[in-house]
Amino acid sequence: MSIFNRVISPVLALVALPILLIGAWWIYTLNSTSFFVPEPVGLVETFISTWITGERLTADVLPSLRRLGMGLALAIVLGILLGLLIGLNRTVRALTEPVFEFFRALPPPVLIPVLMLLIGVGNTMQVAVIVSGCIWPILLNTIEGVRGIDPVQSETSRSYGISGFSRVRYQILPAAAPPIMAGVRQSLSIALILMVISEMFATSSGLGFTIVQFQRSFAIPEMWSGIAVLGIIGVTLSFIFQFVERRVLRWYHGLKEVENAA
Amino acid sequence: MQPETENTSTGPMPAGKTLSDEDTLLRVRGLQKVYQTDAGPIEAVRDLTFDLGRGELACLVGPSGSGKTTLLKCIAGLMNVTSGEVILDGQEVTGPPKRMAVVFQEYGRSLFPWLRVDSNVELPLKNAGIDKAQRRELVQEALEAVGLDHVPRSYPWQLSGGMQQRVAIARAIAYQPEVLLMDEPFAAVDAQTRADLEDLIRSVWKKLGVTILFVTHDIDESVYLGQRVIMLSSSPTVIQDDIDIDLPAERTQLETRSAPRFTELRHHVYEQIQAAKQGFRPDGD
């Protein structure tokens, strides 16, 4: 395989469309005088002065990322733990499933005022909002994954005396990993949305707060640059996820390939 | 080494061979299994009694739907019996016993697809708390015994069906069981692979001295493999017949299968299975 196939070609595939879009955008805004429409060169300048050389990186971006990370981590841990508990127990499952469908249907932003009253204003509230939205896809997928485990696999575990915690570790978790990972993928975008929305209420730092501030003070180029930061965070999250997913589910993708070829 | 048999069919039910205490490894007594379903109880197994001698290789053959898998799961402790008992080495079986391994028919579903071949074989040993050095040795030996020591780092799904079943067999023998239960292990592989795997089982059995109960619906296979063939009636199951296979210990696919004695034995088993299918029951029910 040549260097072109291995390195250049995938990189080209990655950047070709963005370059094209930015080019079109640049041409389109050459003669534009509208204050509300950003143009690429100006946006890059604003982006650098606002987010990189300014103080906002530590004052706003890092607090936001911290909330995002904590919310996601908590949602993943809680979702998987609860999902295992419920998925492995028929009675608990029968009792909880209808209730879950109800809570899942609630849009998490409506919980913000309630959570503000219950938890108070601050980091904890924002993390709670992120968890309350992100946990559902993970929780429900874990339950589904545990329930869908092959009975022959479980009998194999039993006949070799693999039970209790060992069974969870060696059989249940790996077997349920594909649906769990699909749930995590869904919750990533939910987390980003909820991070921004939760920061629009009763906060004095964070990306959501800053973007709304810019908008209200007619700092339109700065506002656009803030939106670009959100986009970059989203893309980075998705790359990290893909990297982890490819390692964790290597066996699964291989197995599917073999099954599809047959 | 044939244990002395004493036929004790004294009760009204016909029974398989029973052995003296010291020769017996596995004892099945009056085993009955009734499934409770929404449409009422279904009696899958009515009354089974037989003993399995230490180091014996016995085949269990019966028409389809004769409760072979049910019986095997009861012996393996994976299913509760309705009445009767299963005793392994003097101890009643209530859950999966430590010194027993099961090879399932569905190898693709029984192996863990996220583990490589060697890790699949190693997992039960790891779970049993065997130290790393010994584990590695046992895995290596088991993979060599089934002729798979060249693919330890492959995933099971990268291998052919016959090779996957070899992995499952390696996992079972690495576990060093006293009894190896096999539930139609070769039903899903092609005929040539099947012949190879049959010879593999005979060689593993001779090398390791493990006791094997081999369930199959294939009459030729049961006669070729076993020292003894236990025939089941149609459901609700009782024992139809229980015969010794007096073929020489050294068996080859070509010669053994064309020997006159093989044909006679096969004939006998075939007749019994046909009779069972047509509803002839030794208990006259």
PDB file of N, CA and C in Angstrom, chain A residues 66-159:
ATOM      1  N   ARG A  66     -15.561  20.857  32.072  1.00  0.00           N
ATOM      2  CA  ARG A  66     -15.590  20.104  33.318  1.00  0.00           C
ATOM      3  C   ARG A  66     -17.002  19.581  33.585  1.00  0.00           C
ATOM      4  N   ARG A  67     -17.988  20.460  33.422  1.00  0.00           N
ATOM      5  CA  ARG A  67     -19.381  20.038  33.634  1.00  0.00           C
ATOM      6  C   ARG A  67     -19.769  18.939  32.651  1.00  0.00           C
ATOM      7  N   LEU A  68     -19.368  19.161  31.418  1.00  0.00           N
ATOM      8  CA  LEU A  68     -19.682  18.174  30.382  1.00  0.00           C
ATOM      9  C   LEU A  68     -19.075  16.815  30.734  1.00  0.00           C
ATOM     10  N   GLY A  69     -17.796  16.834  31.100  1.00  0.00           N
ATOM     11  CA  GLY A  69     -17.107  15.586  31.428  1.00  0.00           C
ATOM     12  C   GLY A  69     -17.722  14.895  32.621  1.00  0.00           C
ATOM     13  N   MET A  70     -17.990  15.683  33.675  1.00  0.00           N
ATOM     14  CA  MET A  70     -18.561  15.078  34.884  1.00  0.00           C
ATOM     15  C   MET A  70     -19.941  14.517  34.614  1.00  0.00           C
ATOM     16  N   GLY A  71     -20.748  15.305  33.890  1.00  0.00           N
ATOM     17  CA  GLY A  71     -22.104  14.854  33.586  1.00  0.00           C
ATOM     18  C   GLY A  71     -22.098  13.569  32.785  1.00  0.00           C
ATOM     19  N   LEU A  72     -21.249  13.528  31.761  1.00  0.00           N
ATOM     20  CA  LEU A  72     -21.180  12.333  30.915  1.00  0.00           C
ATOM     21  C   LEU A  72     -20.680  11.127  31.701  1.00  0.00           C
ATOM     22  N   ALA A  73     -19.609  11.346  32.477  1.00  0.00           N
ATOM     23  CA  ALA A  73     -19.027  10.234  33.234  1.00  0.00           C
ATOM     24  C   ALA A  73     -20.053   9.664  34.212  1.00  0.00           C
ATOM     25  N   LEU A  74     -20.731  10.554  34.919  1.00  0.00           N
ATOM     26  CA  LEU A  74     -21.741  10.100  35.880  1.00  0.00           C
ATOM     27  C   LEU A  74     -22.863   9.348  35.176  1.00  0.00           C
ATOM     28  N   ALA A  75     -23.313   9.901  34.041  1.00  0.00           N
ATOM     29  CA  ALA A  75     -24.406   9.270  33.307  1.00  0.00           C
ATOM     30  C   ALA A  75     -24.002   7.876  32.832  1.00  0.00           C
ATOM     31  N   ILE A  76     -22.737   7.755  32.379  1.00  0.00           N
ATOM     32  CA  ILE A  76     -22.282   6.447  31.881  1.00  0.00           C
ATOM     33  C   ILE A  76     -22.208   5.442  33.030  1.00  0.00           C
ATOM     34  N   VAL A  77     -21.575   5.848  34.135  1.00  0.00           N
ATOM     35  CA  VAL A  77     -21.422   4.926  35.262  1.00  0.00           C
ATOM     36  C   VAL A  77     -22.793   4.539  35.833  1.00  0.00           C
ATOM     37  N   LEU A  78     -23.622   5.557  36.124  1.00  0.00           N
ATOM     38  CA  LEU A  78     -24.938   5.277  36.697  1.00  0.00           C
ATOM     39  C   LEU A  78     -25.807   4.466  35.735  1.00  0.00           C
ATOM     40  N   GLY A  79     -25.777   4.868  34.462  1.00  0.00           N
ATOM     41  CA  GLY A  79     -26.598   4.190  33.460  1.00  0.00           C
ATOM     42  C   GLY A  79     -26.252   2.716  33.362  1.00  0.00           C
ATOM     43  N   ILE A  80     -24.953   2.409  33.340  1.00  0.00           N
ATOM     44  CA  ILE A  80     -24.541   1.014  33.200  1.00  0.00           C
ATOM     45  C   ILE A  80     -24.846   0.227  34.471  1.00  0.00           C
ATOM     46  N   LEU A  81     -24.550   0.839  35.636  1.00  0.00           N
ATOM     47  CA  LEU A  81     -24.807   0.125  36.898  1.00  0.00           C
ATOM     48  C   LEU A  81     -26.297  -0.182  37.064  1.00  0.00           C
ATOM     49  N   LEU A  82     -27.124   0.861  36.910  1.00  0.00           N
ATOM     50  CA  LEU A  82     -28.566   0.653  37.035  1.00  0.00           C
ATOM     51  C   LEU A  82     -29.073  -0.320  35.969  1.00  0.00           C
ATOM     52  N   GLY A  83     -28.546  -0.162  34.769  1.00  0.00           N
ATOM     53  CA  GLY A  83     -28.972  -1.027  33.673  1.00  0.00           C
ATOM     54  C   GLY A  83     -28.678  -2.491  33.964  1.00  0.00           C
ATOM     55  N   LEU A  84     -27.509  -2.771  34.540  1.00  0.00           N
ATOM     56  CA  LEU A  84     -27.155  -4.149  34.903  1.00  0.00           C
ATOM     57  C   LEU A  84     -28.125  -4.671  35.953  1.00  0.00           C
ATOM     58  N   LEU A  85     -28.341  -3.831  36.968  1.00  0.00           N
ATOM     59  CA  LEU A  85     -29.216  -4.220  38.076  1.00  0.00           C
ATOM     60  C   LEU A  85     -30.614  -4.569  37.577  1.00  0.00           C
ATOM     61  N   ILE A  86     -31.131  -3.688  36.713  1.00  0.00           N
ATOM     62  CA  ILE A  86     -32.491  -3.870  36.222  1.00  0.00           C
ATOM     63  C   ILE A  86     -32.554  -4.984  35.177  1.00  0.00           C
ATOM     64  N   GLY A  87     -31.556  -4.998  34.298  1.00  0.00           N
ATOM     65  CA  GLY A  87     -31.569  -5.998  33.236  1.00  0.00           C
ATOM     66  C   GLY A  87     -31.454  -7.417  33.760  1.00  0.00           C
ATOM     67  N   LEU A  88     -30.761  -7.587  34.873  1.00  0.00           N
ATOM     68  CA  LEU A  88     -30.532  -8.932  35.394  1.00  0.00           C
ATOM     69  C   LEU A  88     -31.668  -9.416  36.282  1.00  0.00           C
ATOM     70  N   ASN A  89     -32.625  -8.518  36.585  1.00  0.00           N
ATOM     71  CA  ASN A  89     -33.693  -8.906  37.502  1.00  0.00           C
ATOM     72  C   ASN A  89     -35.063  -8.662  36.875  1.00  0.00           C
ATOM     73  N   ARG A  90     -35.752  -9.757  36.613  1.00  0.00           N
ATOM     74  CA  ARG A  90     -37.013  -9.678  35.893  1.00  0.00           C
ATOM     75  C   ARG A  90     -38.048  -8.830  36.633  1.00  0.00           C
ATOM     76  N   THR A  91     -38.125  -8.990  37.948  1.00  0.00           N
ATOM     77  CA  THR A  91     -39.138  -8.265  38.721  1.00  0.00           C
ATOM     78  C   THR A  91     -38.875  -6.767  38.684  1.00  0.00           C
ATOM     79  N   VAL A  92     -37.623  -6.390  38.946  1.00  0.00           N
ATOM     80  CA  VAL A  92     -37.269  -4.970  38.923  1.00  0.00           C
ATOM     81  C   VAL A  92     -37.566  -4.388  37.552  1.00  0.00           C
ATOM     82  N   ARG A  93     -37.291  -5.179  36.520  1.00  0.00           N
ATOM     83  CA  ARG A  93     -37.508  -4.719  35.163  1.00  0.00           C
ATOM     84  C   ARG A  93     -38.985  -4.415  34.914  1.00  0.00           C
ATOM     85  N   ALA A  94     -39.834  -5.349  35.312  1.00  0.00           N
ATOM     86  CA  ALA A  94     -41.272  -5.176  35.101  1.00  0.00           C
ATOM     87  C   ALA A  94     -41.782  -3.937  35.832  1.00  0.00           C
ATOM     88  N   LEU A  95     -41.200  -3.678  37.010  1.00  0.00           N
ATOM     89  CA  LEU A  95     -41.658  -2.538  37.810  1.00  0.00           C
ATOM     90  C   LEU A  95     -41.171  -1.211  37.241  1.00  0.00           C
ATOM     91  N   THR A  96     -39.958  -1.194  36.714  1.00  0.00           N
ATOM     92  CA  THR A  96     -39.346   0.087  36.367  1.00  0.00           C
ATOM     93  C   THR A  96     -39.598   0.540  34.938  1.00  0.00           C
ATOM     94  N   GLU A  97     -39.818  -0.394  34.018  1.00  0.00           N
ATOM     95  CA  GLU A  97     -39.822  -0.001  32.614  1.00  0.00           C
ATOM     96  C   GLU A  97     -40.866   1.052  32.235  1.00  0.00           C
ATOM     97  N   PRO A  98     -42.131   0.881  32.670  1.00  0.00           N
ATOM     98  CA  PRO A  98     -43.121   1.911  32.296  1.00  0.00           C
ATOM     99  C   PRO A  98     -42.756   3.287  32.854  1.00  0.00           C
ATOM    100  N   VAL A  99     -42.226   3.307  34.080  1.00  0.00           N
ATOM    101  CA  VAL A  99     -41.838   4.568  34.705  1.00  0.00           C
ATOM    102  C   VAL A  99     -40.731   5.239  33.895  1.00  0.00           C
ATOM    103  N   PHE A 100     -39.777   4.405  33.444  1.00  0.00           N
ATOM    104  CA  PHE A 100     -38.665   4.946  32.677  1.00  0.00           C
ATOM    105  C   PHE A 100     -39.140   5.595  31.393  1.00  0.00           C
ATOM    106  N   GLU A 101     -40.096   4.950  30.743  1.00  0.00           N
ATOM    107  CA  GLU A 101     -40.586   5.511  29.488  1.00  0.00           C
ATOM    108  C   GLU A 101     -41.152   6.903  29.731  1.00  0.00           C
ATOM    109  N   PHE A 102     -41.805   7.082  30.879  1.00  0.00           N
ATOM    110  CA  PHE A 102     -42.365   8.387  31.231  1.00  0.00           C
ATOM    111  C   PHE A 102     -41.256   9.424  31.406  1.00  0.00           C
ATOM    112  N   PHE A 103     -40.262   9.084  32.238  1.00  0.00           N
ATOM    113  CA  PHE A 103     -39.194  10.048  32.516  1.00  0.00           C
ATOM    114  C   PHE A 103     -38.368  10.341  31.279  1.00  0.00           C
ATOM    115  N   ARG A 104     -38.217   9.309  30.459  1.00  0.00           N
ATOM    116  CA  ARG A 104     -37.432   9.487  29.259  1.00  0.00           C
ATOM    117  C   ARG A 104     -38.092  10.494  28.327  1.00  0.00           C
ATOM    118  N   ALA A 105     -39.426  10.491  28.340  1.00  0.00           N
ATOM    119  CA  ALA A 105     -40.169  11.363  27.433  1.00  0.00           C
ATOM    120  C   ALA A 105     -40.087  12.825  27.858  1.00  0.00           C
ATOM    121  N   LEU A 106     -39.743  13.093  29.115  1.00  0.00           N
ATOM    122  CA  LEU A 106     -39.643  14.483  29.571  1.00  0.00           C
ATOM    123  C   LEU A 106     -38.426  15.155  28.937  1.00  0.00           C
ATOM    124  N   PRO A 107     -38.592  16.320  28.321  1.00  0.00           N
ATOM    125  CA  PRO A 107     -37.409  17.030  27.822  1.00  0.00           C
ATOM    126  C   PRO A 107     -36.621  17.588  29.011  1.00  0.00           C
ATOM    127  N   PRO A 108     -35.348  17.214  29.150  1.00  0.00           N
ATOM    128  CA  PRO A 108     -34.568  17.616  30.334  1.00  0.00           C
ATOM    129  C   PRO A 108     -34.530  19.118  30.602  1.00  0.00           C
ATOM    130  N   PRO A 109     -34.565  20.000  29.581  1.00  0.00           N
ATOM    131  CA  PRO A 109     -34.521  21.437  29.907  1.00  0.00           C
ATOM    132  C   PRO A 109     -35.656  21.873  30.825  1.00  0.00           C
ATOM    133  N   VAL A 110     -36.829  21.218  30.753  1.00  0.00           N
ATOM    134  CA  VAL A 110     -37.921  21.631  31.640  1.00  0.00           C
ATOM    135  C   VAL A 110     -37.591  21.331  33.094  1.00  0.00           C
ATOM    136  N   LEU A 111     -36.588  20.485  33.301  1.00  0.00           N
ATOM    137  CA  LEU A 111     -36.222  20.147  34.677  1.00  0.00           C
ATOM    138  C   LEU A 111     -35.342  21.223  35.308  1.00  0.00           C
ATOM    139  N   ILE A 112     -34.791  22.114  34.449  1.00  0.00           N
ATOM    140  CA  ILE A 112     -33.819  23.080  34.978  1.00  0.00           C
ATOM    141  C   ILE A 112     -34.399  23.930  36.112  1.00  0.00           C
ATOM    142  N   PRO A 113     -35.575  24.552  35.931  1.00  0.00           N
ATOM    143  CA  PRO A 113     -36.115  25.344  37.046  1.00  0.00           C
ATOM    144  C   PRO A 113     -36.342  24.503  38.300  1.00  0.00           C
ATOM    145  N   VAL A 114     -36.845  23.269  38.088  1.00  0.00           N
ATOM    146  CA  VAL A 114     -37.090  22.383  39.231  1.00  0.00           C
ATOM    147  C   VAL A 114     -35.788  22.065  39.942  1.00  0.00           C
ATOM    148  N   LEU A 115     -34.771  21.696  39.154  1.00  0.00           N
ATOM    149  CA  LEU A 115     -33.487  21.336  39.750  1.00  0.00           C
ATOM    150  C   LEU A 115     -32.839  22.536  40.424  1.00  0.00           C
ATOM    151  N   MET A 116     -33.075  23.738  39.856  1.00  0.00           N
ATOM    152  CA  MET A 116     -32.535  24.940  40.483  1.00  0.00           C
ATOM    153  C   MET A 116     -33.103  25.112  41.876  1.00  0.00           C
ATOM    154  N   LEU A 117     -34.402  24.819  41.998  1.00  0.00           N
ATOM    155  CA  LEU A 117     -35.050  24.923  43.313  1.00  0.00           C
ATOM    156  C   LEU A 117     -34.553  23.840  44.253  1.00  0.00           C
ATOM    157  N   LEU A 118     -34.419  22.634  43.726  1.00  0.00           N
ATOM    158  CA  LEU A 118     -34.072  21.506  44.589  1.00  0.00           C
ATOM    159  C   LEU A 118     -32.602  21.497  44.973  1.00  0.00           C
ATOM    160  N   ILE A 119     -31.723  21.709  43.978  1.00  0.00           N
ATOM    161  CA  ILE A 119     -30.282  21.578  44.227  1.00  0.00           C
ATOM    162  C   ILE A 119     -29.658  22.939  44.485  1.00  0.00           C
ATOM    163  N   GLY A 120     -30.270  23.976  43.923  1.00  0.00           N
ATOM    164  CA  GLY A 120     -29.661  25.300  44.034  1.00  0.00           C
ATOM    165  C   GLY A 120     -28.943  25.624  42.745  1.00  0.00           C
ATOM    166  N   VAL A 121     -28.410  26.823  42.674  1.00  0.00           N
ATOM    167  CA  VAL A 121     -27.743  27.286  41.472  1.00  0.00           C
ATOM    168  C   VAL A 121     -26.275  26.906  41.546  1.00  0.00           C
ATOM    169  N   GLY A 122     -25.722  26.478  40.417  1.00  0.00           N
ATOM    170  CA  GLY A 122     -24.283  26.193  40.416  1.00  0.00           C
ATOM    171  C   GLY A 122     -23.944  24.949  39.636  1.00  0.00           C
ATOM    172  N   ASN A 123     -22.690  24.557  39.765  1.00  0.00           N
ATOM    173  CA  ASN A 123     -22.169  23.403  39.040  1.00  0.00           C
ATOM    174  C   ASN A 123     -23.012  22.163  39.180  1.00  0.00           C
ATOM    175  N   THR A 124     -23.406  21.854  40.429  1.00  0.00           N
ATOM    176  CA  THR A 124     -24.137  20.620  40.697  1.00  0.00           C
ATOM    177  C   THR A 124     -25.418  20.572  39.884  1.00  0.00           C
ATOM    178  N   MET A 125     -26.112  21.730  39.825  1.00  0.00           N
ATOM    179  CA  MET A 125     -27.345  21.768  39.061  1.00  0.00           C
ATOM    180  C   MET A 125     -27.074  21.463  37.597  1.00  0.00           C
ATOM    181  N   GLN A 126     -26.021  22.079  37.051  1.00  0.00           N
ATOM    182  CA  GLN A 126     -25.747  21.870  35.625  1.00  0.00           C
ATOM    183  C   GLN A 126     -25.352  20.426  35.327  1.00  0.00           C
ATOM    184  N   VAL A 127     -24.531  19.864  36.213  1.00  0.00           N
ATOM    185  CA  VAL A 127     -24.158  18.462  36.028  1.00  0.00           C
ATOM    186  C   VAL A 127     -25.405  17.590  36.127  1.00  0.00           C
ATOM    187  N   ALA A 128     -26.287  17.909  37.073  1.00  0.00           N
ATOM    188  CA  ALA A 128     -27.507  17.116  37.243  1.00  0.00           C
ATOM    189  C   ALA A 128     -28.377  17.164  35.993  1.00  0.00           C
ATOM    190  N   VAL A 129     -28.441  18.348  35.376  1.00  0.00           N
ATOM    191  CA  VAL A 129     -29.242  18.466  34.138  1.00  0.00           C
ATOM    192  C   VAL A 129     -28.648  17.576  33.045  1.00  0.00           C
ATOM    193  N   ILE A 130     -27.322  17.611  32.915  1.00  0.00           N
ATOM    194  CA  ILE A 130     -26.673  16.779  31.887  1.00  0.00           C
ATOM    195  C   ILE A 130     -26.940  15.297  32.158  1.00  0.00           C
ATOM    196  N   VAL A 131     -26.778  14.892  33.432  1.00  0.00           N
ATOM    197  CA  VAL A 131     -27.008  13.482  33.774  1.00  0.00           C
ATOM    198  C   VAL A 131     -28.459  13.093  33.480  1.00  0.00           C
ATOM    199  N   SER A 132     -29.386  13.981  33.847  1.00  0.00           N
ATOM    200  CA  SER A 132     -30.802  13.623  33.712  1.00  0.00           C
ATOM    201  C   SER A 132     -31.196  13.414  32.252  1.00  0.00           C
ATOM    202  N   GLY A 133     -30.456  13.997  31.329  1.00  0.00           N
ATOM    203  CA  GLY A 133     -30.781  13.782  29.923  1.00  0.00           C
ATOM    204  C   GLY A 133     -29.980  12.657  29.299  1.00  0.00           C
ATOM    205  N   CYS A 134     -28.716  12.528  29.742  1.00  0.00           N
ATOM    206  CA  CYS A 134     -27.806  11.572  29.098  1.00  0.00           C
ATOM    207  C   CYS A 134     -27.995  10.143  29.557  1.00  0.00           C
ATOM    208  N   ILE A 135     -28.575   9.987  30.736  1.00  0.00           N
ATOM    209  CA  ILE A 135     -28.607   8.645  31.315  1.00  0.00           C
ATOM    210  C   ILE A 135     -29.555   7.716  30.551  1.00  0.00           C
ATOM    211  N   TRP A 136     -30.591   8.272  29.928  1.00  0.00           N
ATOM    212  CA  TRP A 136     -31.631   7.394  29.365  1.00  0.00           C
ATOM    213  C   TRP A 136     -31.170   6.487  28.246  1.00  0.00           C
ATOM    214  N   PRO A 137     -30.520   7.026  27.205  1.00  0.00           N
ATOM    215  CA  PRO A 137     -30.085   6.089  26.165  1.00  0.00           C
ATOM    216  C   PRO A 137     -29.148   5.009  26.702  1.00  0.00           C
ATOM    217  N   ILE A 138     -28.265   5.399  27.652  1.00  0.00           N
ATOM    218  CA  ILE A 138     -27.314   4.421  28.187  1.00  0.00           C
ATOM    219  C   ILE A 138     -28.046   3.387  29.031  1.00  0.00           C
ATOM    220  N   LEU A 139     -28.915   3.865  29.904  1.00  0.00           N
ATOM    221  CA  LEU A 139     -29.651   2.975  30.800  1.00  0.00           C
ATOM    222  C   LEU A 139     -30.519   1.997  30.007  1.00  0.00           C
ATOM    223  N   LEU A 140     -31.317   2.529  29.101  1.00  0.00           N
ATOM    224  CA  LEU A 140     -32.240   1.659  28.370  1.00  0.00           C
ATOM    225  C   LEU A 140     -31.486   0.692  27.458  1.00  0.00           C
ATOM    226  N   ASN A 141     -30.397   1.153  26.855  1.00  0.00           N
ATOM    227  CA  ASN A 141     -29.612   0.249  26.007  1.00  0.00           C
ATOM    228  C   ASN A 141     -28.921  -0.836  26.822  1.00  0.00           C
ATOM    229  N   THR A 142     -28.476  -0.478  28.037  1.00  0.00           N
ATOM    230  CA  THR A 142     -27.850  -1.499  28.879  1.00  0.00           C
ATOM    231  C   THR A 142     -28.878  -2.564  29.258  1.00  0.00           C
ATOM    232  N   ILE A 143     -30.069  -2.128  29.649  1.00  0.00           N
ATOM    233  CA  ILE A 143     -31.125  -3.092  30.004  1.00  0.00           C
ATOM    234  C   ILE A 143     -31.397  -4.013  28.812  1.00  0.00           C
ATOM    235  N   GLU A 144     -31.548  -3.396  27.642  1.00  0.00           N
ATOM    236  CA  GLU A 144     -31.835  -4.164  26.431  1.00  0.00           C
ATOM    237  C   GLU A 144     -30.687  -5.126  26.134  1.00  0.00           C
ATOM    238  N   GLY A 145     -29.460  -4.641  26.287  1.00  0.00           N
ATOM    239  CA  GLY A 145     -28.284  -5.467  26.021  1.00  0.00           C
ATOM    240  C   GLY A 145     -28.201  -6.657  26.958  1.00  0.00           C
ATOM    241  N   VAL A 146     -28.470  -6.427  28.234  1.00  0.00           N
ATOM    242  CA  VAL A 146     -28.403  -7.514  29.216  1.00  0.00           C
ATOM    243  C   VAL A 146     -29.506  -8.527  28.939  1.00  0.00           C
ATOM    244  N   ARG A 147     -30.687  -8.011  28.579  1.00  0.00           N
ATOM    245  CA  ARG A 147     -31.807  -8.911  28.338  1.00  0.00           C
ATOM    246  C   ARG A 147     -31.586  -9.741  27.074  1.00  0.00           C
ATOM    247  N   GLY A 148     -30.861  -9.171  26.120  1.00  0.00           N
ATOM    248  CA  GLY A 148     -30.673  -9.865  24.848  1.00  0.00           C
ATOM    249  C   GLY A 148     -29.521 -10.858  24.848  1.00  0.00           C
ATOM    250  N   ILE A 149     -28.936 -11.127  26.009  1.00  0.00           N
ATOM    251  CA  ILE A 149     -27.777 -12.019  26.044  1.00  0.00           C
ATOM    252  C   ILE A 149     -28.184 -13.448  25.698  1.00  0.00           C
ATOM    253  N   ASP A 150     -27.348 -14.093  24.897  1.00  0.00           N
ATOM    254  CA  ASP A 150     -27.626 -15.440  24.420  1.00  0.00           C
ATOM    255  C   ASP A 150     -27.707 -16.434  25.588  1.00  0.00           C
ATOM    256  N   PRO A 151     -28.822 -17.189  25.683  1.00  0.00           N
ATOM    257  CA  PRO A 151     -28.950 -18.145  26.788  1.00  0.00           C
ATOM    258  C   PRO A 151     -27.875 -19.236  26.762  1.00  0.00           C
ATOM    259  N   VAL A 152     -27.397 -19.595  25.576  1.00  0.00           N
ATOM    260  CA  VAL A 152     -26.337 -20.616  25.510  1.00  0.00           C
ATOM    261  C   VAL A 152     -25.061 -20.086  26.168  1.00  0.00           C
ATOM    262  N   GLN A 153     -24.790 -18.796  25.936  1.00  0.00           N
ATOM    263  CA  GLN A 153     -23.641 -18.148  26.569  1.00  0.00           C
ATOM    264  C   GLN A 153     -23.771 -18.193  28.099  1.00  0.00           C
ATOM    265  N   SER A 154     -24.977 -17.902  28.565  1.00  0.00           N
ATOM    266  CA  SER A 154     -25.203 -17.895  30.011  1.00  0.00           C
ATOM    267  C   SER A 154     -25.087 -19.296  30.594  1.00  0.00           C
ATOM    268  N   GLU A 155     -25.573 -20.296  29.862  1.00  0.00           N
ATOM    269  CA  GLU A 155     -25.447 -21.675  30.351  1.00  0.00           C
ATOM    270  C   GLU A 155     -23.985 -22.087  30.379  1.00  0.00           C
ATOM    271  N   THR A 156     -23.220 -21.618  29.406  1.00  0.00           N
ATOM    272  CA  THR A 156     -21.789 -21.903  29.413  1.00  0.00           C
ATOM    273  C   THR A 156     -21.155 -21.337  30.682  1.00  0.00           C
ATOM    274  N   SER A 157     -21.468 -20.079  30.977  1.00  0.00           N
ATOM    275  CA  SER A 157     -20.938 -19.466  32.199  1.00  0.00           C
ATOM    276  C   SER A 157     -21.322 -20.290  33.420  1.00  0.00           C
ATOM    277  N   ARG A 158     -22.597 -20.644  33.500  1.00  0.00           N
ATOM    278  CA  ARG A 158     -23.058 -21.395  34.671  1.00  0.00           C
ATOM    279  C   ARG A 158     -22.337 -22.719  34.798  1.00  0.00           C
ATOM    280  N   SER A 159     -22.199 -23.436  33.660  1.00  0.00           N
ATOM    281  CA  SER A 159     -21.618 -24.772  33.755  1.00  0.00           C
ATOM    282  C   SER A 159     -20.144 -24.706  34.151  1.00  0.00           C
TER     283      SER A 159
END
